mmCIF file of C-alpha atoms in Angstrom:
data_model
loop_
_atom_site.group_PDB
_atom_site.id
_atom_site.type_symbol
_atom_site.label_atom_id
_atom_site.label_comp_id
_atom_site.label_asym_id
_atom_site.label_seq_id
_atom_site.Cartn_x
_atom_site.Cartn_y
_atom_site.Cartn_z
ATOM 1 C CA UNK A 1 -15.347 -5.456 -11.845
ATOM 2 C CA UNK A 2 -13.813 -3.482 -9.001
ATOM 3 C CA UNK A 3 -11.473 -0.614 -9.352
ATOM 4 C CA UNK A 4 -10.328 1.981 -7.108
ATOM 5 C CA UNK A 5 -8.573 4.770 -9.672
ATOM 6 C CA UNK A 6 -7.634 8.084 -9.451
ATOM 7 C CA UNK A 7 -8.573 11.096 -12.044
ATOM 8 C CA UNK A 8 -4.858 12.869 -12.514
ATOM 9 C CA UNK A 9 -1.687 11.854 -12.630
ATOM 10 C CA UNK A 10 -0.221 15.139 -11.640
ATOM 11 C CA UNK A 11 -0.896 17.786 -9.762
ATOM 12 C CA UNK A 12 1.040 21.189 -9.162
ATOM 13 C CA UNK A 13 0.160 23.031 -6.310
ATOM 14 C CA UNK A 14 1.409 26.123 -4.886
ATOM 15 C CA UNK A 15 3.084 26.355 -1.808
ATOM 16 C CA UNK A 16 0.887 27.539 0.791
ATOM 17 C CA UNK A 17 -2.465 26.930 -0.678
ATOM 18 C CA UNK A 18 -4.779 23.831 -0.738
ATOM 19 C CA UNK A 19 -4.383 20.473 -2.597
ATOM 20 C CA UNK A 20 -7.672 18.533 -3.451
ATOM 21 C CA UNK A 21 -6.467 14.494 -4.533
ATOM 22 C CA UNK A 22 -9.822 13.080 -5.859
ATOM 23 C CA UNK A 23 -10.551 9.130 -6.441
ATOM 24 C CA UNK A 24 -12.992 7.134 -7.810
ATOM 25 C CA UNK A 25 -13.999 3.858 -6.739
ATOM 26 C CA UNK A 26 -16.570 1.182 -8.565
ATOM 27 C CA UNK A 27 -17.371 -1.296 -6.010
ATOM 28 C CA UNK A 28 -20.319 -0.190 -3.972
ATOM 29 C CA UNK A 29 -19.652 -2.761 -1.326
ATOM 30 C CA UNK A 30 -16.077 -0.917 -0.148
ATOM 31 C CA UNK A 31 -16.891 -0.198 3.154
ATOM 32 C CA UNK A 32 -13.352 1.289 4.278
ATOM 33 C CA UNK A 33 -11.075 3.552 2.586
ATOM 34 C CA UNK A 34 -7.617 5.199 3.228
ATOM 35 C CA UNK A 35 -5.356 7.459 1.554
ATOM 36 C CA UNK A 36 -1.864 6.810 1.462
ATOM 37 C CA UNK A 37 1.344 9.126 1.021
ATOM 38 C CA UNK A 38 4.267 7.425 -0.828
ATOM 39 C CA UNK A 39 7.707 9.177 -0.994
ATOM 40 C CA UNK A 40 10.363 8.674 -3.495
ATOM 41 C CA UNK A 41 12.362 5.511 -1.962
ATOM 42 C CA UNK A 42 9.691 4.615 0.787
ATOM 43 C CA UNK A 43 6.475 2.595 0.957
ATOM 44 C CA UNK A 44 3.552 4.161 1.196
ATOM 45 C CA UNK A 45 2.497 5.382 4.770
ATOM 46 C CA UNK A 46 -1.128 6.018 6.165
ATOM 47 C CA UNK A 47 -2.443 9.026 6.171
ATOM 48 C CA UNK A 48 -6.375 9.243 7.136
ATOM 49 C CA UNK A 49 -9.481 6.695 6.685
ATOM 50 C CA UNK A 50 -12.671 6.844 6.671
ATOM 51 C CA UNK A 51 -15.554 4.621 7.256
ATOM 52 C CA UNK A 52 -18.414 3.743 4.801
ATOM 53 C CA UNK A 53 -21.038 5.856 7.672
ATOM 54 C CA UNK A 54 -19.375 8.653 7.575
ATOM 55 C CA UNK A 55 -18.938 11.277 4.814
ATOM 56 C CA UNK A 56 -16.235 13.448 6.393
ATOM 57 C CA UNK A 57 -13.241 13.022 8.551
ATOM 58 C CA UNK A 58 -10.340 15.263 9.647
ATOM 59 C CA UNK A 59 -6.415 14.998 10.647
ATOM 60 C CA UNK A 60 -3.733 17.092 11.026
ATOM 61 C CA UNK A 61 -4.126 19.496 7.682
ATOM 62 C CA UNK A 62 -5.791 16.624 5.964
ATOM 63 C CA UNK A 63 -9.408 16.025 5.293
ATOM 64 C CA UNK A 64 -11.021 13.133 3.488
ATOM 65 C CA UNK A 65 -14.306 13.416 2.234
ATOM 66 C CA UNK A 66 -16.272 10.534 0.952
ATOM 67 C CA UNK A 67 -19.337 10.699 -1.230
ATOM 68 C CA UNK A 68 -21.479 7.305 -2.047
ATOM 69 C CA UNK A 69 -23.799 8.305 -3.942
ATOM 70 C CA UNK A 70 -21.212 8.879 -6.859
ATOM 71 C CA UNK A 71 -18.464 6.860 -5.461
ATOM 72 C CA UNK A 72 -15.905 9.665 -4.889
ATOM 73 C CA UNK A 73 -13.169 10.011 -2.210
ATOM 74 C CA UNK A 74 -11.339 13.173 -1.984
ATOM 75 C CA UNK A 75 -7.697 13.979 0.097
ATOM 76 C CA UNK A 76 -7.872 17.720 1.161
ATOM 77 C CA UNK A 77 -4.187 18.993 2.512
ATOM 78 C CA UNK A 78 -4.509 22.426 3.821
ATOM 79 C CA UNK A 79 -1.106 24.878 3.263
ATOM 80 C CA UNK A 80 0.590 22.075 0.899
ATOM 81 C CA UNK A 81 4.280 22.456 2.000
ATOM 82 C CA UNK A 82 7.055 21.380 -0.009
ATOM 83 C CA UNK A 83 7.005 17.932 2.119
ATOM 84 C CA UNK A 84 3.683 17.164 0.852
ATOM 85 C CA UNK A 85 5.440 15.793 -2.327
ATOM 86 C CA UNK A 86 5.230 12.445 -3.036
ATOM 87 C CA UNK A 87 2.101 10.471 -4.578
ATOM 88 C CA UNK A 88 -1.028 9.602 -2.726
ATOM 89 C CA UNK A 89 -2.636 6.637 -2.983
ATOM 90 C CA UNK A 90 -6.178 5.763 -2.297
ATOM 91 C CA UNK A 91 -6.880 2.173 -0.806
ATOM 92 C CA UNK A 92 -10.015 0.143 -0.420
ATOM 93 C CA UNK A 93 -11.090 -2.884 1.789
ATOM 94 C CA UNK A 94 -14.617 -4.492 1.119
ATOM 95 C CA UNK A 95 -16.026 -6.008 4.206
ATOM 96 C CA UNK A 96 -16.645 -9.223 2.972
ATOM 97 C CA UNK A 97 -13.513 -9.411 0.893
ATOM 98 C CA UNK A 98 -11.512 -10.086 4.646
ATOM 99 C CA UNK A 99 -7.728 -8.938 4.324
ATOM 100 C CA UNK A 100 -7.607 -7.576 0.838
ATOM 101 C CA UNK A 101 -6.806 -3.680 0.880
ATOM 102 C CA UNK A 102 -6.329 -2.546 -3.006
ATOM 103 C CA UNK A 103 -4.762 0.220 -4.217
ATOM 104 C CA UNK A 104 -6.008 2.746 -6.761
ATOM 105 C CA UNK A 105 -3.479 4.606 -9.159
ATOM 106 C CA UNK A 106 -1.875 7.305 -7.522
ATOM 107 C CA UNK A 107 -1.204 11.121 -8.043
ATOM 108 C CA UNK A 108 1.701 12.822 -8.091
ATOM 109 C CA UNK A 109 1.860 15.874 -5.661
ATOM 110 C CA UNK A 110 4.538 18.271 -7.340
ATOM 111 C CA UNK A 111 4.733 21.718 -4.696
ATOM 112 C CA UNK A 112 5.735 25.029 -6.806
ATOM 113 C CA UNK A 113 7.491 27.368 -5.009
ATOM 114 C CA UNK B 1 9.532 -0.370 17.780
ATOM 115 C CA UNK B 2 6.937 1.061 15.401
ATOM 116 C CA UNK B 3 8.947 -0.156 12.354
ATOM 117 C CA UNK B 4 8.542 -2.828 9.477
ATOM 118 C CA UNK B 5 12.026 -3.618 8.253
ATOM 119 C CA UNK B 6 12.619 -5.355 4.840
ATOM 120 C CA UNK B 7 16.615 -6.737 4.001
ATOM 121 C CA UNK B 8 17.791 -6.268 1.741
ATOM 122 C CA UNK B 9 16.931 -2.696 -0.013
ATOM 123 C CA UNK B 10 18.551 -4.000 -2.870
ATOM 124 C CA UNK B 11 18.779 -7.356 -4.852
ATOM 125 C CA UNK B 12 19.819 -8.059 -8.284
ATOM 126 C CA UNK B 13 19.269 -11.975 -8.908
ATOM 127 C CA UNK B 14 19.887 -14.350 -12.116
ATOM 128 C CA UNK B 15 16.602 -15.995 -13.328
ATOM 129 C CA UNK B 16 18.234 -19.398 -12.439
ATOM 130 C CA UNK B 17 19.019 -17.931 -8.566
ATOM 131 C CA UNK B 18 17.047 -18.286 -5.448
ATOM 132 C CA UNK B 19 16.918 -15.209 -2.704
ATOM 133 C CA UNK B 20 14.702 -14.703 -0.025
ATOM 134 C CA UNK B 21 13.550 -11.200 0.809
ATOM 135 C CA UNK B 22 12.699 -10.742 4.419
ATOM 136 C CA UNK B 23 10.379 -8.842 6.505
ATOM 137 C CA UNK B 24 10.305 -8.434 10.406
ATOM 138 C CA UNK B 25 8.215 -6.072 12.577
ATOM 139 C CA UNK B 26 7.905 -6.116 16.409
ATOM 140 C CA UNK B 27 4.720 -4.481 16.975
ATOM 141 C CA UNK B 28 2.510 -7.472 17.784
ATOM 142 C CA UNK B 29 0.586 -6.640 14.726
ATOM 143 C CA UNK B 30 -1.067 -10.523 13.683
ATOM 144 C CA UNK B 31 -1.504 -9.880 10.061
ATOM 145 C CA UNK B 32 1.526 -9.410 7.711
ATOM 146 C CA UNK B 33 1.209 -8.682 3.483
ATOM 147 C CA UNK B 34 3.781 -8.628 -0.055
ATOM 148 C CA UNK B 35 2.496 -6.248 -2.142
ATOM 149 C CA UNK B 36 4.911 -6.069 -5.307
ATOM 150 C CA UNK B 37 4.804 -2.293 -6.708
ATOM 151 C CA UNK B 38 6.333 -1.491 -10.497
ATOM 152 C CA UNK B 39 7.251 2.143 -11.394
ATOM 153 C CA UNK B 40 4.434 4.432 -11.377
ATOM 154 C CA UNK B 41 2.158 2.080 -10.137
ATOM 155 C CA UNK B 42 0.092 1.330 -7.240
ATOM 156 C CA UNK B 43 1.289 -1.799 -5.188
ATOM 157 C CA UNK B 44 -0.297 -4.783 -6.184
ATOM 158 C CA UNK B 45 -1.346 -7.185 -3.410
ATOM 159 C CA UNK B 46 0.357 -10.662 -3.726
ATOM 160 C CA UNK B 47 -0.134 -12.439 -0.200
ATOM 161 C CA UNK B 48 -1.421 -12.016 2.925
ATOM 162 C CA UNK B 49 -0.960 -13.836 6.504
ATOM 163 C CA UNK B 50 -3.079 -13.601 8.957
ATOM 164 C CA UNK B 51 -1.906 -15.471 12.337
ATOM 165 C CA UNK B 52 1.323 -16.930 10.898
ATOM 166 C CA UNK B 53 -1.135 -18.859 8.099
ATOM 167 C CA UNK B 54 -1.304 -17.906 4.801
ATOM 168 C CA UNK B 55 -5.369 -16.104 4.108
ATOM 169 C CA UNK B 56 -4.827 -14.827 0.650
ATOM 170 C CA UNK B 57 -2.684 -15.600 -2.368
ATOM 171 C CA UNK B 58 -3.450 -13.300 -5.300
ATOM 172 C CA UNK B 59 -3.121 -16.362 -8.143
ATOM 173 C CA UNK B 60 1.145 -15.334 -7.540
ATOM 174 C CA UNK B 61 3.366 -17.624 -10.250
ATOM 175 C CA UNK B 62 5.026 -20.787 -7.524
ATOM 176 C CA UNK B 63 8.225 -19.105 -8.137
ATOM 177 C CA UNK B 64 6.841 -17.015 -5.085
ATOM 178 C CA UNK B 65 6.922 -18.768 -2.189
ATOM 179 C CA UNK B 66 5.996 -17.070 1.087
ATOM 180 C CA UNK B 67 6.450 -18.378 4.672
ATOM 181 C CA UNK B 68 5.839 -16.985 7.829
ATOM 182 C CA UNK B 69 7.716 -19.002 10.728
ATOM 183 C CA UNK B 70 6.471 -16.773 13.390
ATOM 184 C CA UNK B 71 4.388 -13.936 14.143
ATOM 185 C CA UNK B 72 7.223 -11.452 13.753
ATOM 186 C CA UNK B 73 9.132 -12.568 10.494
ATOM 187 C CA UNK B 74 7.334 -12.693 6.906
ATOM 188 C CA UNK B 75 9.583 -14.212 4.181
ATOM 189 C CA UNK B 76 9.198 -14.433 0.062
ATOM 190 C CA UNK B 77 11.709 -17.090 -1.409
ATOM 191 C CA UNK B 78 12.436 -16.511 -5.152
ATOM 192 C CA UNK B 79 13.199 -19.002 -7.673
ATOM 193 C CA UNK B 80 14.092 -19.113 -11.276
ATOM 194 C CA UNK B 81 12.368 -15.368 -11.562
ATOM 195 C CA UNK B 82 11.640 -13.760 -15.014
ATOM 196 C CA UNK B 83 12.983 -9.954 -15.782
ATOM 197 C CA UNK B 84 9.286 -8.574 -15.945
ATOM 198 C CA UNK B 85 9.174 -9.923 -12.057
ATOM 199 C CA UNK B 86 11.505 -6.751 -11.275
ATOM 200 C CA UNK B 87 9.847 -4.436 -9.198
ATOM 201 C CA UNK B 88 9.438 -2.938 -5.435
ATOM 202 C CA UNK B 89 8.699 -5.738 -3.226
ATOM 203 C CA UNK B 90 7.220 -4.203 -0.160
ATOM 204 C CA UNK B 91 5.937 -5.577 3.082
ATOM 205 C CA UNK B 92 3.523 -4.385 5.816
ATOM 206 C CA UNK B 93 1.882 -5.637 8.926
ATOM 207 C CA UNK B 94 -1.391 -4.237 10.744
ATOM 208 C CA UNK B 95 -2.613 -4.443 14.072
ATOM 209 C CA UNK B 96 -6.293 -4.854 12.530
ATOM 210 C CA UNK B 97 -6.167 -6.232 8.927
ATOM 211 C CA UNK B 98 -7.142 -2.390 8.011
ATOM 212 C CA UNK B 99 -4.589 -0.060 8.339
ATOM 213 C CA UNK B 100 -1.362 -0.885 6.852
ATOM 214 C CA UNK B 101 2.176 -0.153 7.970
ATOM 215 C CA UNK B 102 4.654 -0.165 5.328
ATOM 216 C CA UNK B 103 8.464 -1.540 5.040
ATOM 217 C CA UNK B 104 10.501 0.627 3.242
ATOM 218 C CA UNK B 105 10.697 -2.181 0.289
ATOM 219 C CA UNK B 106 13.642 -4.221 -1.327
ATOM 220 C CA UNK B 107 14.112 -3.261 -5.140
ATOM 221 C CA UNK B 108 14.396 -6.283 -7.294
ATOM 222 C CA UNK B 109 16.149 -6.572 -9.994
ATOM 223 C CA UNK B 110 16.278 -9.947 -12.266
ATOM 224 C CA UNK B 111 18.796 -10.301 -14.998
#
């Protein structure tokens, strides 16, 4: 089956340096992917995508990186401030699968001070 | 407006009431999605509309019922709900069927 997941449930960064969020996906057919930031008492809100032709796109301290061979998406915030908490999803959409976006688990982003 | 708004926040029902949650958004955006989140977890997709008609239902229990009476407005009408159905009912709308834009949600709680 299909599965977008993510490989930690938690992660503690320190303020000021880099987070890496990684996620795994199964379905080799996802053509479109997107991270999503979720704070406490909000839905989530977009972040950055990336296309199934490219391998690496950037934002505002964010970079997502996507690798097909092994089916790996990775959310890179640069300087993690302490408003980078919240949990990041990633999201998948299949081409032929229309309107359906699906969610993989989440991690928790916990900033140290 | 660049805004999905969901009322109420907050709902606590009986499993023999029936609410409706409701959704608006003014962007223009043609395509409007429930996605029902539990604690911890990542929001599940339950329906989607896609020019005011209804393109995907994720095999949601008929105590669900969505409707969509116009481009702007997305509604889910609840009826005789069970306590496991408490959870984050959240909306969004996109301009493109891709990238989603989120209502703030309306926490359900059934009794």
């Amino acid at each position: 089956g299909e599965s977008v997941g993510l490989h930690l449930p938690t992660l503690s960064v320190q303020e000021g340096d880099n987070s890496i969020i990684n996620c795994a996906y199964s379905n080799s057919a996802s053509d479109y992917f997107i991270w999503y930031k979720q704070e406490s008492g909000k839905g989530p809100q977009f972040i950055i995508d990336i296309r199934s032709n490219m391998d690496k796109r950037q934002g505002q301290r964010v970079t997502v990186l996507l690798n097909k061979t092994v089916k790996h998406l990775s959310l890179q915030i640069a300087a993690t401030q302490p408003g980078d908490s919240a949990v990041y999803f990633c999201a998948e959409k299949t081409m032929n699968r229309d309107d359906k976006i699906i969610f993989g688990k989440g991690t928790r982003l916990h900033i140290l001070p | 407006d660049t805004e999905v708004t969901q009322t109420p926040k907050h709902l606590v029902m009986g499993m023999t009431n029936k609410k409706s949650l409701k959704c608006e958004q003014h962007m223009g955006h043609r395509a409007m999605y429930w996605y029902k989140q539990k604690a911890k977890k990542p929001p599940e997709l339950m329906f989607v509309y896609s020019y005011e008609k209804l393109s995907i239902n994720e095999s949601v229990p008929s105590r669900f019922s969505p409707e969509c009476p116009n481009s702007s407005l997305l509604n889910l009408h609840l009826h005789a709900l069970q306590p496991e159905d408490s959870a984050l009912y959240l909306c969004a709308s996109s301009p493109d069927r891709e990238k989603l834009f989120f209502g703030s949600g309306t926490q359900l709680s059934v009794l």
